[in-house]
């Protein structure tokens, strides 16, 4: 029997609306008997400001007029005159680490960014992408109701994730930006950028218009993003991270900007450094007790007297400095646009830099940046002033990738010692300007033009902006708890010049250089690569009495020295700083095993967008390789078959006047091999590049399997060159050969080109990966 008669209990009635749990309306069977509810969209507080965080690249403490420079920066000086300048603001002494700390509020190793975002040696602090559970400033402002825009240099994605087929978890849009326009890389050619990105894809540019300049383009795009937002929403505020590529190398500028500075640097770095220091004293941006240190004398960082240079070197070195106008001019353009559309007054603006002036130009500067980067990794005989002097009139234009000598980096960092990468104050002391016209120009108008001397760090920017804008910082990301923030808001110092610093201590580390700050005292080392860390000399400085680190008190305060060394070590373990880079290139040689599949034979077809630069390098880097070109050539067909590189270095195969030619660009020095006329209907061309080691390529060319030419003893390209990826059937953007470009532009192939196949071969005898065990065993003595 069943049912009630059986005595069994009936099932409890169920609530049919249970699947709607949490819905705040009511649900009937039809709309007419139901009550709707709409969740509130993320909305910024009433009257919330727009926010612009603008970061220059490699701009040292003294490189703005309002911080003592002879460089004309009227627009940024005007920003400072209406706002506040900080004189004890610090970053990490390198670009990617500072950008990671800025966006996350974390110390850079804890954010995953120990060094520049290129390699991945397999340790947490060196993953060289933003860690998954790090909450970013852009994500926070987006979720609080701001539109989020980014312009310019990202440099928070490791090289292996730059290409279209790679994961994009550490690309700008995946880290909180609604819109992005710029470069994911560390730098680019300002006249002919190697790879522009818009939002989540790269832009396939074949040729830039005459007069193109990257900083101008970024500013145009920034104004367009604001206009698009305001036309579609009347009051939603925007958060804009404007990350300049300038004034990082290559030092390039429009001719009109260069003309503004012609002759200004003829007096040399010693005199100009003294003049900057005197202006800094007059402006009140250095403490009254500050002393200008002598020229840098540390091993590998030393600068000689300007007066000891010969006349030709003086002329060349002065010309490297004539490229600074673009950032200031374009800031003025952006400001005037915001003023014209009524957005400026309620826009909170921060301007700073990512590190001090760069020493990457070494002792004599360079017209070929990649050549000089190579010299820092392994000795070469390629650094020749004669070569650079011959390019004197090309400096600043698209044909040279210039960088100034170390003496000008010393001037950039006035009045502090050393440079970018170093943990002395020259590496991490930078300008910091804040302005909020609606706040500083009205009730708090007395703030305008003020100077603040509190010690603050780039990790403090995120919490400061969050407090000023009334935004709560999430404590987790995607359900995973976020690391403890390293910074603290210093908004109180805006109003009260006597408010205490909110950053009592800070560790520093970069490429083995170490430092630690606590309550006005610092310890610091200058590490020489491949020297035991135990042999580093720690300096101790009382910064209240010695703000430029001129008087080492280590011998007189040994207990304080030891205490602060131990504090650095504790901070290092807590922030995933270890292991330290001993300078033997292990940080670059170590790589995940799955990279090997990217060195397999690769076939590219006409019409394929430029293969991304790192992906392209896996086919040729420190190894021999063959290129097979399949085509059906007929008389009259002409153009580029394959091109890899740009004006900084590369190689190409092309057909001109029915002749096969091979061009090799060795960091600006050209070799052209005429392989003779093509005959009949040629169907295959081969280029074999043998790499026996010692920076050598031996090139052999053949047609239909028959040898047609050789070019032994070519310079094999390294140190990020070739920087443009592989093109098939055209040479896009910056060309390998300027002569060919002047005759034909990108020179698209006019015939039937079927495919180009790269076949990677044996590693060079001195390739680092072959010597990994030896390097590690030898490196143990550096601990």
XYZ file of C-alpha atoms in Angstrom:
783
model
C 0.000 0.000 0.000
C 1.098 3.599 -0.578
C 0.063 7.117 0.395
C -1.545 8.267 3.647
C -3.199 4.953 4.259
C 0.232 3.343 4.694
C 1.200 5.695 7.506
C 4.342 6.909 5.638
C 5.180 10.653 5.839
C 4.715 12.808 2.683
C 7.779 14.654 1.287
C 8.188 18.205 2.672
C 7.036 20.841 0.188
C 9.929 22.559 -1.591
C 10.321 26.282 -2.276
C 10.293 26.655 -6.078
C 12.090 30.026 -5.828
C 15.119 28.534 -3.992
C 17.306 28.812 -7.111
C 16.741 32.599 -6.916
C 18.292 32.897 -3.444
C 20.040 36.244 -3.074
C 17.890 37.989 -5.678
C 16.416 41.058 -3.949
C 13.295 41.292 -6.089
C 10.385 38.849 -6.150
C 9.749 36.198 -8.786
C 6.309 35.027 -9.893
C 5.374 32.994 -12.898
C 4.929 36.063 -15.119
C 6.455 39.544 -15.276
C 3.198 41.171 -14.153
C 3.313 39.422 -10.782
C 7.105 39.842 -10.254
C 9.172 42.728 -8.838
C 12.494 43.518 -10.527
C 15.774 44.487 -8.877
C 18.948 45.853 -10.408
C 22.311 45.531 -8.642
C 24.027 48.877 -8.323
C 26.838 49.191 -10.877
C 30.280 50.143 -9.594
C 30.071 53.910 -9.200
C 32.787 56.280 -8.086
C 31.919 58.578 -5.143
C 30.187 61.836 -5.972
C 32.749 64.390 -7.104
C 35.507 61.777 -7.437
C 38.506 63.103 -9.350
C 40.087 61.841 -12.498
C 43.538 60.446 -11.746
C 46.626 60.672 -13.960
C 49.773 58.843 -12.886
C 52.525 59.827 -15.303
C 55.886 58.096 -15.143
C 58.926 59.113 -17.164
C 61.643 56.590 -17.959
C 65.291 56.968 -16.839
C 64.680 60.601 -15.863
C 66.992 61.428 -12.960
C 66.386 63.605 -9.925
C 67.723 66.794 -11.505
C 66.321 66.455 -15.056
C 63.405 68.890 -14.675
C 63.709 72.656 -14.502
C 61.853 72.714 -11.183
C 64.465 70.294 -9.797
C 67.467 72.297 -11.012
C 67.946 71.391 -14.660
C 68.968 73.631 -17.535
C 66.514 71.546 -19.592
C 63.467 73.635 -20.456
C 60.414 71.963 -18.908
C 57.908 74.827 -18.601
C 54.814 72.616 -18.548
C 56.028 70.371 -15.738
C 57.437 73.400 -13.918
C 53.950 74.909 -14.122
C 52.486 71.685 -12.720
C 54.908 71.910 -9.790
C 54.181 75.617 -9.238
C 50.520 74.796 -8.715
C 51.177 71.694 -6.624
C 53.801 70.028 -4.456
C 57.322 68.739 -5.071
C 58.756 65.959 -2.936
C 62.495 65.944 -2.386
C 62.949 62.568 -0.660
C 60.849 60.305 -2.859
C 62.258 56.928 -3.825
C 61.614 54.135 -6.289
C 63.367 50.875 -7.109
C 66.530 51.477 -9.149
C 65.178 49.886 -12.332
C 62.152 50.166 -14.579
C 60.122 46.936 -14.286
C 60.614 46.707 -10.502
C 59.385 50.267 -10.000
C 56.367 49.784 -12.273
C 55.411 46.609 -10.411
C 55.604 48.373 -7.051
C 53.667 51.357 -8.352
C 50.739 49.265 -9.582
C 50.609 46.791 -6.682
C 51.920 48.634 -3.626
C 54.219 45.649 -3.041
C 57.989 45.486 -2.844
C 59.208 44.472 -6.255
C 60.471 40.983 -5.466
C 57.203 40.182 -3.694
C 55.377 41.398 -6.805
C 57.494 38.964 -8.896
C 59.712 41.605 -10.497
C 63.269 41.359 -9.153
C 64.813 42.727 -12.351
C 63.665 43.770 -15.807
C 60.830 41.667 -17.224
C 62.748 39.491 -19.660
C 63.969 36.168 -18.278
C 62.305 33.559 -16.079
C 65.013 31.726 -14.094
C 62.506 29.806 -11.980
C 62.300 31.586 -8.610
C 59.311 33.444 -7.095
C 60.866 36.887 -6.955
C 62.190 36.469 -10.499
C 59.055 35.286 -12.312
C 59.090 38.655 -14.092
C 55.329 38.904 -14.312
C 52.937 40.335 -11.752
C 52.072 37.587 -9.287
C 48.544 36.251 -9.707
C 47.256 37.309 -6.289
C 48.670 40.838 -6.399
C 45.854 43.397 -6.568
C 46.661 46.241 -8.961
C 45.758 49.891 -8.749
C 44.002 49.644 -12.103
C 41.850 46.714 -10.975
C 40.936 48.592 -7.805
C 39.901 51.792 -9.560
C 38.058 49.910 -12.309
C 36.027 47.956 -9.773
C 35.284 51.185 -7.889
C 33.725 52.819 -10.943
C 36.573 54.542 -12.792
C 37.307 54.016 -16.475
C 40.899 52.807 -16.645
C 43.315 53.762 -19.404
C 46.960 52.980 -19.954
C 49.351 54.564 -22.422
C 52.961 53.717 -23.176
C 55.507 51.314 -21.768
C 54.156 48.302 -19.847
C 57.287 46.131 -19.294
C 55.584 43.795 -16.828
C 55.364 40.754 -19.120
C 58.284 38.380 -19.509
C 59.679 37.965 -23.006
C 58.221 34.529 -23.603
C 54.683 35.904 -23.108
C 54.915 38.843 -25.508
C 53.743 37.031 -28.628
C 50.174 36.545 -29.811
C 50.207 32.820 -29.059
C 51.408 33.230 -25.473
C 49.362 33.557 -22.251
C 48.215 37.127 -21.590
C 47.668 36.947 -17.818
C 50.196 39.742 -17.237
C 49.095 42.022 -20.086
C 47.506 45.399 -19.287
C 43.868 44.497 -19.955
C 44.153 41.358 -17.840
C 45.489 43.492 -14.969
C 42.666 45.994 -14.809
C 42.845 48.400 -17.731
C 39.823 48.941 -19.978
C 41.992 50.374 -22.735
C 45.670 50.159 -23.611
C 47.911 51.639 -26.293
C 51.686 51.377 -26.302
C 54.566 48.893 -26.138
C 54.794 45.836 -23.919
C 58.588 45.920 -24.208
C 61.286 47.889 -22.387
C 61.857 50.480 -25.125
C 61.369 51.140 -28.808
C 62.469 53.245 -31.755
C 60.562 56.499 -31.190
C 60.397 57.259 -34.916
C 59.512 53.725 -36.012
C 58.246 51.649 -33.045
C 58.974 47.974 -33.437
C 55.672 46.620 -32.125
C 52.671 48.684 -31.033
C 49.764 47.176 -29.148
C 46.171 48.338 -28.925
C 44.199 46.747 -26.117
C 44.864 42.991 -26.406
C 46.444 42.742 -29.850
C 49.417 44.120 -31.715
C 49.004 46.615 -34.546
C 50.484 45.472 -37.832
C 52.112 48.666 -39.129
C 53.999 48.442 -42.411
C 55.310 52.002 -42.580
C 54.919 54.995 -40.271
C 54.000 58.369 -41.738
C 56.683 61.004 -42.117
C 57.132 62.961 -38.898
C 55.756 60.190 -36.683
C 56.981 60.335 -33.060
C 55.969 57.841 -30.385
C 55.441 60.336 -27.539
C 53.202 62.466 -29.759
C 51.209 59.369 -30.708
C 50.720 58.333 -27.079
C 49.405 61.783 -26.239
C 47.012 61.741 -29.191
C 45.697 58.376 -28.033
C 45.311 59.570 -24.433
C 43.206 62.528 -25.515
C 41.123 60.273 -27.751
C 40.411 57.844 -24.910
C 39.204 60.700 -22.686
C 37.023 62.092 -25.469
C 35.484 58.676 -26.151
C 34.689 58.251 -22.459
C 33.171 61.679 -22.024
C 31.054 61.400 -25.165
C 29.593 58.111 -23.914
C 29.237 58.934 -20.201
C 28.772 62.438 -18.753
C 30.558 62.059 -15.420
C 32.374 58.736 -14.995
C 35.921 59.599 -13.852
C 38.974 58.083 -15.436
C 42.169 56.614 -14.045
C 45.035 57.042 -16.513
C 48.463 55.475 -16.167
C 50.650 57.292 -18.694
C 53.952 55.434 -18.766
C 56.413 57.200 -21.039
C 59.051 55.424 -23.072
C 61.111 58.623 -22.888
C 63.798 59.380 -21.947
C 64.982 55.783 -22.075
C 67.355 54.910 -24.882
C 67.341 55.100 -27.806
C 67.649 58.854 -27.394
C 65.591 60.137 -30.303
C 63.538 63.256 -30.920
C 61.996 65.330 -33.692
C 64.519 67.585 -35.391
C 62.792 70.722 -34.079
C 63.111 69.521 -30.496
C 66.773 68.641 -30.941
C 67.451 72.132 -32.311
C 66.200 73.641 -29.040
C 69.200 72.220 -27.192
C 71.948 72.567 -29.773
C 75.121 73.785 -28.067
C 73.705 73.719 -24.565
C 75.980 70.918 -23.363
C 79.281 72.107 -24.759
C 80.538 73.135 -21.318
C 80.531 69.482 -20.227
C 79.262 67.362 -17.391
C 81.426 68.735 -14.591
C 80.307 72.341 -15.036
C 76.669 71.523 -15.717
C 76.497 69.308 -12.649
C 77.781 72.139 -10.488
C 75.271 74.529 -12.037
C 72.396 72.133 -11.407
C 73.414 71.773 -7.780
C 73.486 75.538 -7.305
C 69.992 75.864 -8.794
C 68.774 73.047 -6.562
C 69.968 74.965 -3.530
C 68.188 78.084 -4.750
C 64.975 76.138 -5.402
C 65.068 74.404 -2.032
C 64.982 70.891 -3.495
C 68.149 69.798 -1.685
C 68.698 70.169 2.064
C 70.780 73.207 3.100
C 73.489 70.905 4.457
C 73.774 68.874 1.246
C 77.246 68.563 -0.294
C 77.858 67.822 -3.958
C 79.948 64.626 -4.062
C 82.952 64.359 -6.313
C 82.684 62.483 -9.589
C 81.714 58.835 -9.232
C 84.846 56.742 -8.732
C 83.434 53.285 -7.982
C 84.857 50.459 -10.077
C 82.883 50.034 -13.342
C 80.982 53.264 -12.618
C 83.741 55.854 -12.684
C 83.526 59.130 -14.621
C 86.576 61.046 -15.815
C 87.016 64.828 -16.021
C 85.337 66.504 -18.976
C 88.412 68.620 -19.578
C 90.514 65.506 -20.190
C 88.490 64.624 -23.305
C 89.712 65.491 -26.778
C 87.709 68.007 -28.795
C 86.050 65.442 -31.010
C 84.813 63.417 -28.019
C 83.455 66.578 -26.416
C 81.514 67.438 -29.563
C 80.088 63.930 -29.838
C 79.228 63.547 -26.155
C 77.469 66.920 -26.035
C 75.254 65.972 -28.971
C 73.877 62.904 -27.180
C 71.989 65.143 -24.738
C 69.801 67.087 -27.160
C 66.601 65.006 -26.938
C 64.616 66.020 -23.862
C 61.761 68.279 -25.024
C 59.104 65.717 -26.021
C 57.788 64.667 -22.594
C 57.233 68.215 -21.361
C 55.746 69.477 -24.625
C 53.262 66.631 -24.755
C 52.269 66.994 -21.129
C 51.325 70.555 -22.031
C 49.212 69.287 -24.930
C 47.345 66.872 -22.660
C 46.772 69.530 -20.004
C 45.400 72.072 -22.475
C 43.043 69.466 -23.890
C 41.689 68.613 -20.437
C 41.314 72.302 -19.663
C 39.401 72.868 -22.899
C 36.855 70.127 -22.147
C 36.455 71.085 -18.475
C 38.229 68.058 -16.972
C 41.448 69.552 -15.665
C 40.374 71.146 -12.381
C 39.169 67.894 -10.853
C 42.090 65.801 -12.077
C 44.616 64.553 -9.541
C 47.998 64.387 -11.296
C 51.188 62.627 -10.185
C 54.420 62.877 -12.140
C 57.537 60.872 -11.332
C 60.229 58.644 -12.873
C 61.031 54.958 -12.634
C 64.698 55.284 -11.617
C 67.726 57.536 -11.863
C 69.704 58.430 -14.959
C 70.979 55.446 -16.928
C 74.629 54.362 -17.135
C 73.902 51.989 -20.042
C 75.791 54.214 -22.486
C 78.983 53.256 -20.656
C 82.036 55.513 -20.762
C 81.746 56.944 -24.265
C 78.062 56.745 -25.144
C 76.886 55.079 -28.313
C 75.051 55.501 -31.573
C 74.166 51.774 -31.452
C 72.408 50.864 -28.195
C 72.325 47.107 -28.754
C 76.049 47.053 -29.465
C 76.706 48.715 -26.121
C 74.311 46.464 -24.211
C 76.289 43.525 -25.581
C 79.525 44.988 -24.241
C 78.053 44.850 -20.725
C 77.464 41.108 -21.044
C 80.719 40.075 -22.703
C 83.794 42.033 -23.846
C 83.904 43.070 -27.500
C 86.013 45.336 -29.678
C 82.927 46.981 -31.186
C 82.903 50.114 -28.993
C 84.649 52.660 -31.189
C 84.223 56.425 -30.836
C 85.293 56.854 -34.469
C 82.245 54.904 -35.614
C 79.900 56.990 -33.511
C 81.476 60.277 -34.528
C 80.887 59.433 -38.181
C 77.158 59.295 -37.347
C 77.172 62.633 -35.536
C 74.538 64.267 -37.719
C 72.288 61.193 -37.532
C 71.996 61.240 -33.735
C 68.429 61.546 -32.511
C 66.961 60.422 -35.831
C 65.552 57.032 -36.874
C 68.887 55.666 -38.129
C 70.727 55.674 -34.791
C 69.846 54.148 -31.424
C 71.829 56.507 -29.251
C 72.639 56.691 -25.564
C 74.673 59.267 -23.666
C 77.921 58.493 -21.777
C 77.943 57.737 -18.064
C 79.082 61.273 -17.269
C 75.681 62.628 -18.274
C 73.959 59.988 -16.128
C 75.962 61.399 -13.218
C 74.574 64.859 -14.051
C 71.058 63.456 -14.307
C 71.296 62.103 -10.756
C 72.645 65.347 -9.216
C 73.319 65.686 -6.298
C 73.414 61.966 -5.554
C 75.954 59.225 -6.161
C 75.772 56.588 -8.886
C 72.908 55.753 -11.240
C 70.068 53.523 -12.354
C 70.612 49.900 -11.149
C 72.626 51.102 -8.107
C 71.210 51.179 -4.596
C 72.989 54.421 -3.769
C 70.597 57.347 -3.864
C 71.320 58.297 -7.460
C 69.634 55.054 -8.524
C 66.352 55.550 -6.680
C 65.892 59.255 -5.830
C 63.547 60.783 -8.414
C 61.319 63.833 -8.881
C 57.778 63.534 -7.556
C 55.168 66.180 -8.330
C 51.532 66.099 -7.243
C 48.820 68.552 -8.240
C 45.060 68.578 -7.801
C 43.814 71.945 -9.075
C 40.384 71.693 -7.460
C 42.021 71.045 -4.083
C 45.285 72.932 -4.277
C 43.845 75.931 -6.122
C 40.917 76.689 -3.786
C 40.505 75.892 -0.106
C 44.044 74.593 0.196
C 45.542 77.118 -2.180
C 48.427 77.715 0.193
C 49.730 74.295 -0.849
C 50.590 75.463 -4.359
C 54.311 75.522 -4.968
C 55.138 73.757 -1.738
C 58.085 71.445 -1.102
C 57.868 68.318 1.040
C 60.850 66.518 2.528
C 59.292 63.333 3.945
C 60.918 60.053 2.949
C 58.365 58.162 0.855
C 58.556 55.203 -1.510
C 56.780 54.205 -4.698
C 54.868 51.506 -2.772
C 53.085 54.366 -0.966
C 51.429 55.738 -4.107
C 48.654 53.123 -4.383
C 47.374 53.512 -0.796
C 47.682 57.300 -1.061
C 45.525 57.523 -4.173
C 43.043 55.062 -2.702
C 42.649 57.238 0.403
C 42.327 60.486 -1.535
C 39.682 59.001 -3.854
C 37.734 57.088 -1.212
C 38.500 53.689 -2.671
C 38.882 50.506 -0.643
C 41.814 48.287 -1.626
C 40.752 44.618 -1.935
C 42.515 42.139 0.302
C 42.295 39.286 -2.198
C 42.331 38.645 -5.932
C 40.252 35.912 -7.553
C 39.519 34.527 -4.108
C 43.179 34.225 -3.097
C 44.459 36.437 -0.258
C 46.762 39.197 -1.477
C 50.219 39.785 0.022
C 50.474 42.338 2.815
C 50.911 45.832 1.302
C 54.367 47.321 1.718
C 53.382 50.991 1.468
C 51.218 53.417 3.418
C 49.302 56.527 2.480
C 51.133 59.828 2.804
C 48.104 61.962 1.939
C 48.458 63.753 5.292
C 51.697 65.310 4.080
C 49.793 67.167 1.356
C 48.118 69.354 3.951
C 50.701 69.316 6.714
C 54.330 69.865 5.711
C 55.373 68.761 9.198
C 53.490 65.455 9.085
C 55.833 62.508 9.670
C 56.937 60.132 6.953
C 54.734 57.065 6.713
C 57.578 54.888 5.450
C 60.057 54.269 8.266
C 62.134 51.585 6.549
C 62.821 50.157 3.097
C 65.145 47.564 1.608
C 66.758 47.901 -1.836
C 68.299 45.256 -4.097
C 69.123 45.158 -7.775
C 71.703 43.008 -9.594
C 73.374 42.314 -6.246
C 73.575 45.957 -5.154
C 71.973 46.186 -1.726
C 70.709 48.881 0.581
C 68.508 49.470 3.612
C 66.894 52.628 4.970
C 65.587 53.085 8.515
C 64.521 56.314 10.185
C 67.029 58.587 8.489
C 69.956 56.141 8.360
C 71.040 53.944 5.477
C 73.445 51.139 4.681
C 74.399 50.482 1.084
C 76.773 48.428 -1.071
C 77.998 48.696 -4.638
C 78.408 45.126 -5.857
C 80.836 44.097 -8.574
C 79.617 41.162 -10.689
C 81.386 37.859 -10.071
C 82.847 39.011 -6.779
C 81.878 37.242 -3.527
C 79.076 39.056 -1.761
C 81.030 38.623 1.459
C 83.624 41.007 0.037
C 81.148 43.847 -0.566
C 81.886 46.930 1.519
C 78.856 48.210 3.381
C 78.663 51.960 3.865
C 76.695 53.581 6.696
C 75.223 57.071 6.347
C 73.313 59.428 8.624
C 71.136 60.975 5.934
C 69.875 63.796 8.135
C 73.432 65.101 8.312
C 74.719 63.623 5.042
C 71.872 63.447 2.481
C 74.233 62.798 -0.457
C 76.098 59.873 1.148
C 79.504 61.513 1.265
C 80.618 60.442 4.775
C 80.809 56.743 5.546
C 80.271 56.133 9.284
C 80.670 52.347 9.189
C 83.903 52.424 11.167
C 82.519 54.687 13.891
C 79.131 52.972 14.322
C 79.828 49.242 13.838
C 76.861 48.148 15.978
C 74.377 50.172 13.927
C 75.993 48.890 10.740
C 75.580 45.270 11.814
C 72.024 45.851 13.001
C 70.994 47.343 9.667
C 72.774 44.630 7.669
C 70.775 42.057 9.620
C 67.585 44.059 9.007
C 68.311 43.945 5.275
C 68.756 40.170 5.449
C 65.449 39.704 7.288
C 63.658 41.897 4.759
C 65.283 39.952 1.918
C 63.955 36.625 3.161
C 60.531 38.109 3.896
C 60.220 39.624 0.408
C 61.576 36.708 -1.690
C 64.752 38.604 -2.614
C 66.955 35.522 -2.538
C 68.690 34.084 -4.514
C 70.949 37.007 -5.391
C 72.284 37.480 -8.908
C 76.032 36.862 -8.733
C 76.587 38.376 -12.189
C 77.503 35.208 -14.110
C 74.422 35.377 -16.380
C 72.612 32.459 -14.708
C 69.553 34.673 -14.289
C 69.357 34.820 -18.102
C 70.552 31.305 -18.950
C 68.154 29.410 -16.681
C 64.859 28.876 -18.496
C 61.844 26.562 -18.400
C 62.264 23.333 -20.393
C 59.141 24.023 -22.448
C 60.908 26.913 -24.183
C 62.702 24.281 -26.282
C 59.641 23.630 -28.438
C 59.870 27.227 -29.695
C 63.229 26.406 -31.328
C 61.723 23.883 -33.727
C 61.539 24.360 -37.498
C 59.111 27.176 -38.250
C 57.446 28.031 -41.555
C 56.150 31.537 -42.246
C 54.028 32.497 -45.233
C 53.527 35.807 -47.035
C 50.996 37.996 -45.295
C 51.911 36.671 -41.870
C 52.254 39.567 -39.406
C 55.751 40.194 -38.097
C 56.792 37.367 -35.800
C 57.344 38.856 -32.336
C 60.993 39.623 -31.528
C 61.627 37.109 -28.691
C 59.815 34.371 -30.566
C 61.959 35.171 -33.598
C 65.169 35.071 -31.563
C 64.514 31.501 -30.435
C 65.225 30.436 -34.017
C 68.669 32.045 -34.232
C 70.033 32.971 -30.792
C 73.548 31.628 -30.145
C 73.112 28.896 -32.741
C 73.569 28.083 -36.387
C 70.466 28.176 -38.542
C 69.284 27.756 -42.124
C 66.611 29.697 -43.984
C 64.854 28.055 -46.922
C 62.877 30.343 -49.232
C 60.350 28.711 -51.565
C 59.275 30.911 -54.466
C 58.642 31.004 -58.181
C 60.847 33.812 -59.444
C 60.420 35.328 -62.874
C 62.447 38.156 -64.428
C 61.272 41.490 -63.092
C 60.112 40.145 -59.739
C 61.665 42.176 -56.927
C 61.431 42.878 -53.231
C 62.247 41.489 -49.809
C 62.179 37.726 -49.375
C 62.846 37.722 -45.628
C 63.979 40.428 -43.206
C 64.830 40.126 -39.540
C 65.836 43.220 -37.598
C 65.958 46.963 -37.958
C 68.404 49.877 -37.871
C 69.792 48.516 -34.614
C 70.909 45.272 -36.247
C 69.592 42.543 -38.522
C 69.848 40.744 -41.856
C 67.738 40.378 -44.989
C 67.480 38.621 -48.337
C 66.051 40.572 -51.247
C 65.905 40.707 -55.033
C 66.686 43.937 -56.854
C 67.306 44.378 -60.571
C 67.006 40.582 -61.003
C 69.910 40.017 -58.612
C 69.851 38.209 -55.265
C 71.346 40.251 -52.433
C 72.070 39.597 -48.780
C 72.414 42.497 -46.321
C 73.779 42.256 -42.794
C 73.470 45.129 -40.326
C 76.029 44.792 -37.506
C 74.647 47.387 -35.072
C 74.664 50.028 -37.813
C 77.634 48.784 -39.868
C 76.387 47.363 -43.169
C 77.680 44.458 -45.254
C 75.964 43.785 -48.598
C 76.716 40.633 -50.584
C 75.700 40.591 -54.256
C 75.023 36.960 -55.104
C 74.625 37.629 -58.815
C 71.678 37.404 -61.193
C 68.866 34.932 -60.783
C 68.225 32.775 -63.842
C 65.256 30.969 -65.282
C 62.440 30.397 -62.820
C 64.314 30.041 -59.529
C 62.270 28.096 -56.971
C 64.504 27.946 -53.913
C 66.977 30.217 -52.154
C 68.909 29.128 -49.079
C 70.818 31.079 -46.451
C 72.996 29.059 -44.081
C 74.312 30.882 -41.007
C 77.038 28.997 -39.189
C 77.717 30.158 -35.617
C 81.028 28.704 -34.376
C 81.029 30.970 -31.330
C 82.880 34.132 -30.362
C 80.131 36.370 -31.813
C 80.683 35.163 -35.383
C 78.287 34.261 -38.182
C 79.555 32.694 -41.412
C 76.938 33.184 -44.111
C 76.606 30.939 -47.167
C 73.982 31.432 -49.869
C 72.755 29.116 -52.578
C 70.097 29.047 -55.284
C 68.592 25.713 -56.314
C 71.202 24.123 -54.058
C 74.152 25.680 -55.906
C 76.459 28.041 -53.953
C 76.235 31.682 -55.071
C 78.020 33.612 -52.331
C 79.685 33.659 -48.928
C 80.134 36.260 -46.214
C 82.386 34.858 -43.476
C 83.196 36.575 -40.195
C 79.993 38.554 -39.763
C 79.031 39.763 -36.283
C 76.398 37.478 -34.764
C 73.669 39.570 -33.189
C 72.898 39.398 -29.474
C 71.713 41.558 -26.566
C 68.123 41.913 -27.799
C 69.164 42.344 -31.428
C 67.564 41.777 -33.846
C 64.864 43.797 -32.060
C 62.349 43.670 -34.909
C 60.947 40.205 -35.535
C 60.920 38.229 -38.776
C 59.069 39.600 -41.815
C 58.317 37.539 -44.915
C 57.935 39.278 -48.260
C 58.410 42.782 -46.843
C 60.587 44.731 -44.378
C 58.149 46.547 -42.117
C 58.743 49.644 -39.980
C 62.423 50.303 -39.150
C 64.390 48.705 -41.992
C 67.450 46.482 -41.895
C 68.959 48.512 -44.753
C 68.334 52.248 -44.862
C 69.649 52.456 -48.423
C 67.089 49.918 -49.634
C 64.383 51.693 -47.629
C 65.184 55.035 -49.248
C 64.875 53.467 -52.690
C 61.837 51.263 -52.128
C 60.281 51.755 -48.682
C 59.226 48.420 -47.126
C 59.892 46.829 -50.549
C 57.113 44.204 -50.696
C 57.970 41.267 -52.920
C 56.172 41.458 -56.263
C 56.492 37.837 -57.338
C 55.130 34.531 -56.093
C 56.614 33.825 -52.675
C 55.322 30.599 -51.179
C 56.997 30.193 -47.777
C 60.074 30.866 -45.674
C 61.240 28.123 -43.316
C 63.704 28.589 -40.453
C 65.641 25.502 -39.392
C 67.528 26.073 -36.112
C 70.775 24.128 -35.844
C 73.572 23.440 -33.388
C 74.297 25.799 -30.512
C 77.455 27.876 -30.697
C 80.361 26.438 -28.746
C 80.157 29.260 -26.188
C 76.350 29.302 -25.787
C 75.581 29.730 -22.118
C 73.205 26.761 -21.867
C 76.030 24.371 -22.854
C 78.087 25.586 -19.919
C 75.322 25.694 -17.320
C 76.801 23.095 -14.942
C 80.236 24.709 -15.096
C 78.821 28.188 -14.507
C 76.842 27.006 -11.490
C 79.786 25.137 -9.994
C 82.100 28.078 -10.555
C 79.520 30.498 -9.167
C 79.423 28.929 -5.719
C 82.547 30.889 -4.796
C 80.642 34.176 -5.088
C 78.335 33.588 -2.115
